[in-house]
Short mmCIF file of C-alpha atoms in Angstrom, two decimals:
data_model
loop_
_atom_site.label_atom_id
_atom_site.label_comp_id
_atom_site.label_asym_id
_atom_site.label_seq_id
_atom_site.Cartn_x
_atom_site.Cartn_y
_atom_site.Cartn_z
CA UNK A 347 -42.56 18.48 -7.78
CA UNK A 348 -42.34 19.56 -4.19
CA UNK A 349 -45.70 17.95 -3.49
CA UNK A 350 -44.47 14.73 -5.03
CA UNK A 351 -41.40 14.73 -2.78
CA UNK A 352 -43.52 15.49 0.25
CA UNK A 353 -45.89 12.67 -0.64
CA UNK A 354 -42.99 10.25 -1.07
CA UNK A 355 -41.50 11.11 2.32
CA UNK A 356 -44.93 10.83 3.93
CA UNK A 357 -45.43 7.42 2.33
CA UNK A 358 -42.09 6.18 3.62
CA UNK A 359 -42.82 7.44 7.12
CA UNK A 360 -46.13 5.57 7.00
CA UNK A 361 -44.20 2.46 5.92
CA UNK A 362 -41.81 2.82 8.86
CA UNK A 363 -44.49 3.47 11.47
CA UNK A 364 -47.56 1.52 10.33
CA UNK A 365 -46.42 -1.85 11.74
CA UNK A 366 -45.41 -0.28 15.05
CA UNK A 367 -48.66 1.65 15.40
CA UNK A 368 -50.76 -1.39 14.52
CA UNK A 369 -48.81 -3.35 17.13
CA UNK A 370 -49.50 -0.68 19.74
CA UNK A 371 -53.20 -0.29 18.89
CA UNK A 372 -53.81 -4.01 19.17
CA UNK A 373 -52.28 -4.11 22.62
CA UNK A 374 -55.52 -2.43 23.77
CA UNK A 375 -57.71 -4.92 21.91
CA UNK A 376 -60.08 -7.01 23.96
CA UNK A 377 -60.31 -9.75 21.33
CA UNK A 378 -57.28 -11.96 20.86
CA UNK A 379 -57.59 -11.66 17.07
CA UNK A 380 -55.14 -9.39 15.38
CA UNK A 381 -57.46 -8.19 12.66
CA UNK A 382 -60.72 -7.42 14.43
CA UNK A 383 -61.38 -4.86 17.08
CA UNK A 384 -63.17 -6.30 20.10
CA UNK A 385 -63.25 -3.24 22.32
CA UNK A 386 -60.80 -1.39 24.50
CA UNK A 387 -59.03 -3.08 27.38
CA UNK A 388 -55.97 -2.66 29.56
CA UNK A 389 -56.14 -6.32 30.47
CA UNK A 390 -53.01 -7.33 28.58
CA UNK A 391 -51.00 -4.78 30.53
CA UNK A 392 -52.16 -6.05 33.89
CA UNK A 393 -51.42 -9.62 32.76
CA UNK A 394 -48.00 -8.46 31.67
CA UNK A 395 -47.16 -7.23 35.15
CA UNK A 396 -48.49 -10.43 36.70
CA UNK A 397 -46.30 -12.63 34.51
CA UNK A 398 -43.25 -13.65 36.58
CA UNK A 399 -41.38 -14.79 33.46
CA UNK A 400 -41.65 -11.38 31.83
CA UNK A 401 -40.67 -9.56 35.02
CA UNK A 402 -37.61 -11.72 35.55
CA UNK A 403 -36.64 -11.31 31.87
CA UNK A 404 -36.92 -7.55 32.28
CA UNK A 405 -34.68 -7.73 35.33
CA UNK A 406 -32.15 -9.90 33.47
CA UNK A 407 -32.07 -7.55 30.48
CA UNK A 408 -31.54 -4.44 32.58
CA UNK A 409 -29.02 -5.91 35.02
CA UNK A 410 -26.97 -7.55 32.26
CA UNK A 411 -27.02 -4.29 30.29
CA UNK A 412 -25.90 -2.16 33.25
CA UNK A 413 -23.26 -4.61 34.49
CA UNK A 414 -21.84 -5.40 31.07
CA UNK A 415 -21.70 -1.70 30.18
CA UNK A 416 -19.86 -0.90 33.44
CA UNK A 417 -17.37 -3.77 33.12
CA UNK A 418 -16.82 -2.95 29.45
CA UNK A 419 -16.27 0.72 30.32
CA UNK A 420 -13.50 -0.12 32.83
CA UNK A 421 -11.86 -2.81 30.73
CA UNK A 422 -12.20 -0.84 27.50
CA UNK A 423 -10.87 2.42 28.92
CA UNK A 424 -7.81 0.69 30.36
CA UNK A 425 -7.30 -1.12 27.05
CA UNK A 426 -7.62 2.12 25.09
CA UNK A 427 -5.01 3.85 27.27
CA UNK A 428 -2.66 0.92 26.69
CA UNK A 429 -3.31 0.68 22.96
CA UNK A 430 -2.83 4.43 22.56
CA UNK A 431 0.66 4.19 24.04
CA UNK A 432 1.70 1.24 21.89
CA UNK A 433 4.05 1.24 18.92
CA UNK A 434 2.52 0.88 15.50
CA UNK A 435 2.83 -2.90 15.17
CA UNK A 436 1.33 -3.90 18.52
CA UNK A 437 -1.31 -1.28 18.03
CA UNK A 438 -2.26 -2.70 14.64
CA UNK A 439 -2.62 -6.18 16.11
CA UNK A 440 -4.77 -4.91 19.00
CA UNK A 441 -6.98 -2.89 16.64
CA UNK A 442 -7.52 -5.94 14.44
CA UNK A 443 -8.52 -8.00 17.49
CA UNK A 444 -10.82 -5.18 18.61
CA UNK A 445 -12.52 -5.08 15.24
CA UNK A 446 -13.24 -8.81 15.16
CA UNK A 447 -16.39 -8.69 17.33
CA UNK A 448 -17.61 -5.63 15.42
CA UNK A 449 -17.30 -7.17 11.94
CA UNK A 450 -17.90 -10.81 12.78
CA UNK A 451 -21.54 -11.87 12.22
CA UNK A 452 -23.52 -12.07 15.49
CA UNK A 453 -24.41 -15.66 14.90
CA UNK A 454 -20.77 -16.73 14.49
CA UNK A 455 -19.87 -14.90 17.67
CA UNK A 456 -22.78 -16.58 19.45
CA UNK A 457 -21.89 -20.12 18.43
CA UNK A 458 -18.16 -19.58 19.02
CA UNK A 459 -18.82 -18.45 22.61
CA UNK A 460 -21.17 -21.35 23.12
CA UNK A 461 -18.42 -23.74 22.00
CA UNK A 462 -15.99 -22.05 24.41
CA UNK A 463 -18.38 -22.38 27.34
CA UNK A 464 -19.17 -26.04 26.65
CA UNK A 465 -15.46 -26.73 26.18
CA UNK A 466 -14.64 -25.14 29.53
CA UNK A 467 -17.56 -26.89 31.27
CA UNK A 468 -16.25 -30.23 30.03
CA UNK A 469 -12.70 -29.40 31.07
CA UNK A 470 -13.88 -28.46 34.57
CA UNK A 471 -16.75 -30.92 34.75
CA UNK A 472 -16.33 -31.38 38.52
CA UNK A 473 -17.59 -27.79 38.98
CA UNK A 474 -20.90 -28.71 37.28
CA UNK A 475 -21.23 -25.36 35.56
CA UNK A 476 -23.91 -24.63 33.02
CA UNK A 477 -25.03 -21.89 30.66
CA UNK A 478 -26.90 -19.14 32.49
CA UNK A 479 -26.60 -15.65 33.84
CA UNK A 480 -22.78 -15.59 34.15
CA UNK A 481 -22.14 -16.85 30.64
CA UNK A 482 -24.69 -14.36 29.30
CA UNK A 483 -23.00 -11.49 31.12
CA UNK A 484 -19.49 -12.48 29.97
CA UNK A 485 -20.71 -12.72 26.36
CA UNK A 486 -22.25 -9.25 26.56
CA UNK A 487 -19.06 -7.77 28.00
CA UNK A 488 -17.14 -9.36 25.10
CA UNK A 489 -19.13 -7.69 22.37
CA UNK A 490 -19.37 -4.42 24.32
CA UNK A 491 -15.68 -3.76 25.03
CA UNK A 492 -14.78 -2.86 21.40
CA UNK A 493 -17.41 -0.10 21.35
CA UNK A 494 -15.90 1.49 24.45
CA UNK A 495 -12.37 1.25 23.02
CA UNK A 496 -13.48 2.73 19.70
CA UNK A 497 -15.13 5.70 21.39
CA UNK A 498 -12.33 6.37 23.90
CA UNK A 499 -9.37 6.13 21.48
CA UNK A 500 -10.15 9.30 19.48
CA UNK A 501 -10.30 11.30 22.75
CA UNK A 502 -6.91 9.93 23.83
CA UNK A 503 -5.36 10.74 20.48
CA UNK A 504 -6.34 14.37 20.87
CA UNK A 505 -4.70 14.54 24.32
CA UNK A 506 -1.23 15.86 25.04
CA UNK A 507 0.96 12.91 26.11
CA UNK A 508 3.20 15.17 28.15
CA UNK A 509 0.48 15.90 30.73
CA UNK A 510 0.57 12.32 32.01
CA UNK A 511 4.38 12.32 32.00
CA UNK A 512 4.42 15.60 33.89
CA UNK A 513 2.17 14.13 36.58
CA UNK A 514 4.50 11.13 36.89
CA UNK A 515 7.56 13.39 37.04
CA UNK A 516 5.92 15.34 39.83
CA UNK A 517 5.72 12.12 41.80
CA UNK A 518 2.14 10.99 41.33
CA UNK A 519 1.79 7.20 41.11
CA UNK A 520 0.61 5.95 37.67
CA UNK A 521 -2.95 5.17 38.72
CA UNK A 522 -3.40 8.53 40.42
CA UNK A 523 -1.95 10.31 37.38
CA UNK A 524 -4.43 8.46 35.19
CA UNK A 525 -7.32 9.25 37.50
CA UNK A 526 -6.45 12.93 37.91
CA UNK A 527 -5.07 13.79 34.47
CA UNK A 528 -6.28 11.46 31.74
CA UNK A 529 -9.72 10.35 32.94
CA UNK A 530 -11.33 13.82 33.15
CA UNK A 531 -10.21 14.53 29.57
CA UNK A 532 -11.55 11.30 28.08
CA UNK A 533 -14.70 11.04 30.21
CA UNK A 534 -17.09 12.02 27.36
CA UNK A 535 -15.71 9.13 25.29
CA UNK A 536 -16.08 6.71 28.18
CA UNK A 537 -19.70 7.79 28.76
CA UNK A 538 -20.56 7.53 25.05
CA UNK A 539 -18.97 4.09 24.91
CA UNK A 540 -20.81 2.88 28.01
CA UNK A 541 -24.14 4.17 26.67
CA UNK A 542 -23.50 2.50 23.33
CA UNK A 543 -22.64 -0.70 25.19
CA UNK A 544 -25.87 -0.50 27.22
CA UNK A 545 -27.92 -0.08 24.04
CA UNK A 546 -26.16 -2.93 22.24
CA UNK A 547 -26.76 -5.17 25.24
CA UNK A 548 -30.48 -4.36 25.52
CA UNK A 549 -30.94 -4.84 21.78
CA UNK A 550 -28.98 -8.06 21.45
CA UNK A 551 -30.79 -11.26 20.70
CA UNK A 552 -28.50 -13.55 18.69
CA UNK A 553 -25.52 -13.77 21.05
CA UNK A 554 -27.81 -14.09 24.08
CA UNK A 555 -29.75 -16.86 22.39
CA UNK A 556 -26.63 -19.03 22.11
CA UNK A 557 -25.01 -18.16 25.44
CA UNK A 558 -27.83 -18.42 27.95
CA UNK A 559 -29.55 -21.41 29.43
CA UNK A 560 -30.95 -23.00 32.59
CA UNK A 561 -34.10 -20.91 32.40
CA UNK A 562 -32.29 -17.57 32.41
CA UNK A 563 -33.93 -15.47 29.71
CA UNK A 564 -33.58 -11.84 28.80
CA UNK A 565 -36.43 -9.99 27.09
CA UNK A 566 -35.18 -10.69 23.56
CA UNK A 567 -34.92 -14.42 24.16
CA UNK A 568 -38.32 -14.48 25.86
CA UNK A 569 -39.98 -12.46 23.10
CA UNK A 570 -38.48 -14.81 20.54
CA UNK A 571 -39.88 -17.90 22.18
CA UNK A 572 -43.28 -16.20 22.59
CA UNK A 573 -43.34 -14.89 19.02
CA UNK A 574 -42.48 -18.31 17.60
CA UNK A 575 -45.62 -19.67 19.19
CA UNK A 576 -47.57 -17.03 17.24
CA UNK A 577 -49.98 -14.33 18.28
CA UNK A 578 -49.71 -13.01 21.81
CA UNK A 579 -51.22 -9.66 22.78
CA UNK A 580 -48.92 -9.55 25.81
CA UNK A 581 -46.01 -9.04 23.42
CA UNK A 582 -47.90 -6.11 21.92
CA UNK A 583 -48.36 -4.58 25.35
CA UNK A 584 -44.69 -5.11 26.15
CA UNK A 585 -43.63 -3.54 22.82
CA UNK A 586 -45.82 -0.53 23.48
CA UNK A 587 -44.25 0.04 26.89
CA UNK A 588 -40.71 -0.44 25.58
CA UNK A 589 -41.29 1.91 22.66
CA UNK A 590 -42.84 4.56 24.91
CA UNK A 591 -39.87 4.22 27.26
CA UNK A 592 -37.39 4.69 24.40
CA UNK A 593 -39.28 7.74 23.11
CA UNK A 594 -39.26 9.38 26.54
CA UNK A 595 -35.55 8.59 26.95
CA UNK A 596 -34.73 10.04 23.51
CA UNK A 597 -36.75 13.13 24.32
CA UNK A 598 -34.92 13.65 27.63
CA UNK A 599 -31.47 13.12 26.07
CA UNK A 600 -32.36 15.46 23.25
CA UNK A 601 -33.60 18.13 25.64
CA UNK A 602 -30.53 18.01 27.87
CA UNK A 603 -28.35 18.14 24.74
CA UNK A 604 -29.99 21.26 23.39
CA UNK A 605 -29.93 22.99 26.77
CA UNK A 606 -26.23 22.15 27.09
CA UNK A 607 -25.67 23.43 23.58
CA UNK A 608 -27.46 26.67 24.36
CA UNK A 609 -25.43 27.07 27.52
CA UNK A 610 -22.26 26.41 25.52
CA UNK A 611 -23.26 28.96 22.92
CA UNK A 612 -24.01 31.53 25.58
CA UNK A 613 -20.64 30.99 27.19
CA UNK A 614 -19.01 31.33 23.79
CA UNK A 615 -20.85 34.57 23.13
CA UNK A 616 -19.88 35.95 26.50
CA UNK A 617 -16.28 35.01 25.83
CA UNK A 618 -16.39 37.04 22.63
CA UNK A 619 -17.08 40.25 24.41
CA UNK B 734 10.66 4.14 29.26
CA UNK B 735 8.93 3.60 32.57
CA UNK B 736 6.18 6.03 31.68
CA UNK B 737 5.23 4.13 28.56
CA UNK B 738 5.23 0.81 30.36
CA UNK B 739 2.84 2.07 33.03
CA UNK B 740 0.31 2.82 30.32
CA UNK B 741 1.04 -0.29 28.35
CA UNK B 742 0.39 -2.47 31.39
CA UNK B 743 -3.22 -1.23 31.33
CA UNK B 744 -3.86 -3.23 28.17
CA UNK B 745 -2.97 -6.55 29.83
CA UNK B 746 -6.45 -7.46 31.14
CA UNK B 747 -7.92 -6.77 27.72
CA UNK B 748 -5.28 -8.92 26.00
CA UNK B 749 -6.20 -11.84 28.26
CA UNK B 750 -9.91 -11.14 27.85
CA UNK B 751 -9.82 -11.05 24.05
CA UNK B 752 -7.60 -14.11 23.90
CA UNK B 753 -10.15 -16.01 25.98
CA UNK B 754 -13.40 -14.62 24.58
CA UNK B 755 -12.52 -13.71 20.99
CA UNK B 756 -9.52 -15.67 19.71
CA UNK B 757 -9.95 -19.05 21.43
CA UNK B 758 -13.67 -19.29 20.54
CA UNK B 759 -12.85 -18.73 16.86
CA UNK B 760 -10.06 -21.31 17.05
CA UNK B 761 -12.59 -23.72 18.56
CA UNK B 762 -14.95 -23.11 15.63
CA UNK B 763 -12.08 -23.84 13.23
CA UNK B 764 -11.20 -26.96 15.21
CA UNK B 765 -14.76 -28.28 15.22
CA UNK B 766 -15.20 -27.51 11.52
CA UNK B 767 -12.16 -29.64 10.67
CA UNK B 768 -13.09 -32.66 12.76
CA UNK B 769 -15.70 -35.41 12.80
CA UNK B 770 -16.91 -37.44 15.73
CA UNK B 771 -16.01 -41.11 15.31
CA UNK B 772 -16.35 -43.51 18.25
CA UNK B 773 -16.73 -40.62 20.65
CA UNK B 774 -13.47 -39.03 19.52
CA UNK B 775 -12.88 -36.03 17.28
CA UNK B 776 -10.85 -37.01 14.22
CA UNK B 777 -9.47 -34.65 11.56
CA UNK B 778 -11.65 -34.50 8.46
CA UNK B 779 -12.65 -32.27 5.58
CA UNK B 780 -16.04 -33.94 5.41
CA UNK B 781 -17.93 -30.99 6.95
CA UNK B 782 -16.75 -28.64 4.23
CA UNK B 783 -17.39 -31.27 1.56
CA UNK B 784 -20.92 -31.61 2.93
CA UNK B 785 -21.42 -27.84 2.77
CA UNK B 786 -21.02 -28.04 -1.00
CA UNK B 787 -23.81 -30.54 -1.49
CA UNK B 788 -26.64 -29.17 -3.67
CA UNK B 789 -29.05 -28.77 -0.71
CA UNK B 790 -26.66 -26.50 1.15
CA UNK B 791 -25.48 -24.71 -1.99
CA UNK B 792 -29.16 -23.86 -2.46
CA UNK B 793 -29.34 -22.42 1.05
CA UNK B 794 -26.24 -20.28 0.48
CA UNK B 795 -27.45 -19.06 -2.91
CA UNK B 796 -30.82 -18.19 -1.40
CA UNK B 797 -29.16 -16.20 1.40
CA UNK B 798 -27.12 -14.30 -1.16
CA UNK B 799 -30.08 -13.73 -3.45
CA UNK B 800 -32.51 -12.51 -0.78
CA UNK B 801 -29.85 -10.26 0.78
CA UNK B 802 -29.01 -8.85 -2.65
CA UNK B 803 -32.66 -8.18 -3.53
CA UNK B 804 -33.19 -6.50 -0.15
CA UNK B 805 -30.08 -4.36 -0.55
CA UNK B 806 -31.14 -3.28 -4.04
CA UNK B 807 -34.64 -2.48 -2.77
CA UNK B 808 -33.23 -0.48 0.14
CA UNK B 809 -31.04 1.49 -2.26
CA UNK B 810 -33.91 2.21 -4.67
CA UNK B 811 -36.30 3.20 -1.88
CA UNK B 812 -33.76 4.82 0.43
CA UNK B 813 -31.74 6.93 -1.99
CA UNK B 814 -34.70 9.18 -2.90
CA UNK B 815 -35.52 9.57 0.79
CA UNK B 816 -31.95 10.66 1.58
CA UNK B 817 -31.88 12.89 -1.49
CA UNK B 818 -35.15 14.64 -0.71
CA UNK B 819 -34.19 15.14 2.94
CA UNK B 820 -30.78 16.52 2.01
CA UNK B 821 -32.23 18.96 -0.54
CA UNK B 822 -32.85 22.32 0.94
CA UNK B 823 -36.57 22.39 0.34
CA UNK B 824 -37.59 21.28 3.79
CA UNK B 825 -37.13 22.91 7.13
CA UNK B 826 -36.68 20.61 10.11
CA UNK B 827 -34.35 18.30 8.23
CA UNK B 828 -32.92 16.90 11.42
CA UNK B 829 -36.40 16.16 12.71
CA UNK B 830 -37.22 14.28 9.51
CA UNK B 831 -34.05 12.23 9.87
CA UNK B 832 -34.95 11.60 13.50
CA UNK B 833 -38.33 10.23 12.36
CA UNK B 834 -36.58 7.68 10.18
CA UNK B 835 -34.19 6.66 12.93
CA UNK B 836 -36.65 6.29 15.83
CA UNK B 837 -37.94 2.87 14.73
CA UNK B 838 -34.35 1.61 14.98
CA UNK B 839 -34.61 2.12 18.71
CA UNK B 840 -37.31 -0.45 18.92
CA UNK B 841 -36.12 -3.99 19.56
CA UNK B 842 -35.23 -5.77 16.31
CA UNK B 843 -37.36 -8.78 17.20
CA UNK B 844 -40.39 -6.65 17.93
CA UNK B 845 -40.02 -4.80 14.65
CA UNK B 846 -40.00 -8.12 12.80
CA UNK B 847 -42.84 -9.50 14.90
CA UNK B 848 -44.98 -6.47 14.09
CA UNK B 849 -45.21 -7.63 10.47
CA UNK B 850 -46.84 -10.89 11.52
CA UNK B 851 -50.05 -9.05 12.37
CA UNK B 852 -50.10 -7.27 9.04
CA UNK B 853 -49.26 -10.16 6.75
CA UNK B 854 -51.16 -13.04 8.33
CA UNK B 855 -53.78 -14.90 6.33
CA UNK B 856 -56.49 -13.37 8.50
CA UNK B 857 -54.34 -10.34 9.19
CA UNK B 858 -55.00 -6.70 8.64
CA UNK B 859 -53.81 -6.50 5.04
CA UNK B 860 -55.95 -9.44 3.95
CA UNK B 861 -58.97 -8.26 5.93
CA UNK B 862 -58.63 -4.95 4.14
CA UNK B 863 -58.21 -6.60 0.72
CA UNK B 864 -61.23 -8.84 1.11
CA UNK B 865 -63.15 -5.88 2.50
CA UNK B 866 -62.77 -4.04 -0.80
CA UNK B 867 -63.51 -7.20 -2.76
CA UNK B 868 -60.00 -8.23 -3.74
CA UNK B 869 -58.61 -11.75 -3.35
CA UNK B 870 -56.47 -12.55 -0.32
CA UNK B 871 -52.71 -12.73 -0.70
CA UNK B 872 -50.61 -15.49 0.82
CA UNK B 873 -47.70 -13.34 1.94
CA UNK B 874 -46.58 -14.63 5.29
CA UNK B 875 -44.13 -17.55 5.29
CA UNK B 876 -42.82 -16.78 1.81
CA UNK B 877 -39.53 -15.36 0.54
CA UNK B 878 -41.38 -12.12 -0.25
CA UNK B 879 -42.16 -11.66 3.43
CA UNK B 880 -38.49 -12.27 4.28
CA UNK B 881 -37.36 -9.60 1.80
CA UNK B 882 -39.99 -7.22 3.16
CA UNK B 883 -38.77 -7.86 6.70
CA UNK B 884 -35.17 -7.19 5.68
CA UNK B 885 -36.05 -3.98 3.84
CA UNK B 886 -38.11 -2.75 6.77
CA UNK B 887 -35.43 -3.52 9.34
CA UNK B 888 -32.40 -2.27 7.46
CA UNK B 889 -33.73 0.69 5.42
CA UNK B 890 -32.45 3.31 7.91
CA UNK B 891 -28.94 1.84 7.53
CA UNK B 892 -29.13 2.81 3.85
CA UNK B 893 -30.71 6.23 4.32
CA UNK B 894 -28.34 7.50 7.02
CA UNK B 895 -24.93 7.24 5.26
CA UNK B 896 -26.30 8.52 1.93
CA UNK B 897 -27.98 11.44 3.68
CA UNK B 898 -24.74 12.28 5.52
CA UNK B 899 -22.73 12.38 2.29
CA UNK B 900 -25.35 14.35 0.38
CA UNK B 901 -25.73 16.89 3.16
CA UNK B 902 -22.00 17.57 3.23
CA UNK B 903 -21.86 18.03 -0.54
CA UNK B 904 -20.84 21.47 -1.69
CA UNK B 905 -23.99 23.06 -3.08
CA UNK B 906 -22.03 25.48 -5.27
CA UNK B 907 -20.93 22.51 -7.40
CA UNK B 908 -24.55 21.98 -8.43
CA UNK B 909 -24.97 25.67 -9.16
CA UNK B 910 -21.76 25.63 -11.21
CA UNK B 911 -23.01 22.67 -13.24
CA UNK B 912 -26.33 24.42 -13.80
CA UNK B 913 -24.57 27.61 -14.85
CA UNK B 914 -22.58 25.58 -17.34
CA UNK B 915 -25.85 24.41 -18.85
CA UNK B 916 -26.34 20.96 -17.36
CA UNK B 917 -29.96 19.90 -17.14
CA UNK B 918 -31.26 18.34 -13.95
CA UNK B 919 -30.77 14.80 -15.22
CA UNK B 920 -27.12 15.53 -16.03
CA UNK B 921 -26.60 17.23 -12.69
CA UNK B 922 -27.91 14.16 -10.92
CA UNK B 923 -26.24 11.37 -12.90
CA UNK B 924 -22.91 13.05 -13.58
CA UNK B 925 -22.43 15.03 -10.39
CA UNK B 926 -24.63 14.15 -7.41
CA UNK B 927 -24.71 10.38 -7.85
CA UNK B 928 -20.91 9.95 -8.34
CA UNK B 929 -20.20 12.22 -5.39
CA UNK B 930 -22.50 10.22 -3.15
CA UNK B 931 -20.77 6.89 -3.94
CA UNK B 932 -19.04 6.58 -0.53
CA UNK B 933 -22.42 6.89 1.21
CA UNK B 934 -24.01 4.40 -1.17
CA UNK B 935 -21.21 1.90 -0.56
CA UNK B 936 -21.38 2.10 3.21
CA UNK B 937 -25.17 1.85 2.94
CA UNK B 938 -24.82 -1.31 0.85
CA UNK B 939 -22.36 -2.78 3.37
CA UNK B 940 -24.57 -1.93 6.33
CA UNK B 941 -27.66 -3.51 4.73
CA UNK B 942 -26.13 -6.52 2.99
CA UNK B 943 -24.07 -7.78 5.96
CA UNK B 944 -26.89 -8.14 8.50
CA UNK B 945 -29.26 -9.35 5.76
CA UNK B 946 -27.01 -12.20 4.68
CA UNK B 947 -26.37 -13.36 8.25
CA UNK B 948 -29.84 -13.03 9.77
CA UNK B 949 -31.86 -15.94 11.01
CA UNK B 950 -34.60 -14.15 12.94
CA UNK B 951 -36.35 -12.57 9.96
CA UNK B 952 -36.44 -15.80 7.98
CA UNK B 953 -37.44 -17.71 11.09
CA UNK B 954 -40.40 -15.48 11.97
CA UNK B 955 -41.58 -14.39 8.52
CA UNK B 956 -40.23 -17.07 6.18
CA UNK B 957 -41.60 -20.49 5.43
CA UNK B 958 -40.03 -23.90 5.10
CA UNK B 959 -38.54 -22.83 1.76
CA UNK B 960 -36.85 -19.72 3.16
CA UNK B 961 -34.01 -21.38 5.04
CA UNK B 962 -30.94 -19.13 5.06
CA UNK B 963 -27.35 -19.81 6.21
CA UNK B 964 -28.21 -18.34 9.59
CA UNK B 965 -31.12 -20.76 10.07
CA UNK B 966 -28.93 -23.66 8.99
CA UNK B 967 -26.27 -22.77 11.57
CA UNK B 968 -28.85 -22.27 14.31
CA UNK B 969 -30.42 -25.62 13.46
CA UNK B 970 -27.07 -27.44 13.58
CA UNK B 971 -26.23 -26.06 17.00
CA UNK B 972 -29.59 -25.91 18.75
CA UNK B 973 -31.67 -28.68 17.18
CA UNK B 974 -29.62 -31.47 15.62
CA UNK B 975 -26.45 -30.87 17.68
CA UNK B 976 -24.10 -31.36 14.75
CA UNK B 977 -21.56 -28.83 15.94
CA UNK B 978 -18.96 -29.92 13.41
CA UNK B 979 -21.09 -29.16 10.37
CA UNK B 980 -22.49 -26.05 12.07
CA UNK B 981 -18.92 -24.83 12.64
CA UNK B 982 -18.02 -25.42 8.99
CA UNK B 983 -21.04 -23.33 7.91
CA UNK B 984 -20.05 -20.62 10.43
CA UNK B 985 -16.54 -20.51 8.97
CA UNK B 986 -17.95 -20.17 5.46
CA UNK B 987 -20.27 -17.37 6.57
CA UNK B 988 -17.44 -15.62 8.40
CA UNK B 989 -15.19 -15.96 5.33
CA UNK B 990 -17.84 -14.48 3.02
CA UNK B 991 -18.47 -11.55 5.37
CA UNK B 992 -14.76 -10.79 5.84
CA UNK B 993 -14.05 -10.91 2.09
CA UNK B 994 -17.02 -8.65 1.32
CA UNK B 995 -16.07 -6.27 4.10
CA UNK B 996 -12.49 -5.97 2.80
CA UNK B 997 -13.71 -5.41 -0.76
CA UNK B 998 -16.23 -2.79 0.34
CA UNK B 999 -13.69 -0.86 2.42
CA UNK B 1000 -11.24 -0.88 -0.48
CA UNK B 1001 -13.86 0.37 -2.93
CA UNK B 1002 -14.94 2.98 -0.41
CA UNK B 1003 -11.41 4.35 -0.14
CA UNK B 1004 -11.24 4.69 -3.93
CA UNK B 1005 -14.62 6.38 -3.91
CA UNK B 1006 -13.58 8.95 -1.34
CA UNK B 1007 -10.27 9.53 -3.10
CA UNK B 1008 -12.15 10.11 -6.35
CA UNK B 1009 -14.61 12.45 -4.70
CA UNK B 1010 -11.81 14.82 -3.76
CA UNK B 1011 -11.23 15.85 -7.35
#
């Protein structure tokens, strides 16, 4: 029985990894065919780094992800502090609004933002605006903010309200009280939210697809247009690099987590004695 | 009084932001869905919704529902045993096993879907292998089967994770108690383990069905001309034929379906968790 279970798990792991591994192996294939091996080459990788479209898409993806995560972190943290202090009714309304981008299908969010942008462009037609980097960034901030709010709120709920009031009573201005008293306590939530936001932004295709234009493409949009045209070993090379990058990142995060945990445990043990 | 208002003021930018980027866009979708362009002006009309219920589009909606349902069922049948085996105490390194199933999720969704192109193509690896051992080639790519396969592959971890979490938290002494009372393994599973894991199963179903019913990438890359789903229809209306009014009506229908399902699932889930307490 145990062998059967082991075999089943192994089979499922093969199912999960076979397509990825095939993709990676064929990025080193000299022949452009995806079924026959024509010898080893690194040519697709060097072409990848010579392709200005891919490089600019990489830059767009990363800069949009970093900027949208930062803006969402500031906006979302402020919002969470406000929502946390609200009475039940206002709070319920704000939570419903916050949940809309989370539950709403990506594609509906994408087309609704596209309609908004076109509507505004027509209203301010003298400015001659068009879809591009700014609209892409604003869209990413919009779907990122809820994730920051949802990861900061639990931290705020666990905090003692009186600490902030005490700081105010002692004469600190509201922003300084927030900065000195609340922020250090909720920082883990803010960081988690910002990291989540970064990941969502890098991974997003659907919303980007509808909200970008004028030649501004992030990696997802570029990969989509390449993949629709069929086979392209450059995509394989790009996938391999992205997957390797993710694996290294996961490994580093995991390692720092366990070392922190060990340190935490050690401190706990020392505290016992 | 003043202390509360200092904090409450912090929400103001977000209120403006979500009014502009969440509420108004949805109102615009509603507005477009209820209007038609006549002589360059938008005039109120139900025609877009009426058009959505023509047989062609009913077919598209039914197909979306059917393919998403098949994929969800397949994910449950394949994923439940995975979660169950991982949660049983037979294996060391359980968290590493779980990690193995989650790593592919970190790869870009598009790339994961694209990777199946190479395997399923007419002259792809699977067919080369089949003809190599003397079997006939299969026409898999650009069919509904390929779409279902793509959905199962992409969303399987969403099914495994919640079921695994519930099963892992389950009190093992319950199983021992049932065994002591003479239940055979089939009874233990169907009358104890399966009912207790309902909350995990329900959130797994939600997390697989929702993205499956709204996707347009999987059907676009792996499906053929007969695999058009609601998502493809909406994309087509906005990006290719520029009929924003009809596209908005389809978006409203999709949003309605998702919201209703989500409400139902959360209600059922609450009942499930309440039941699991006793």
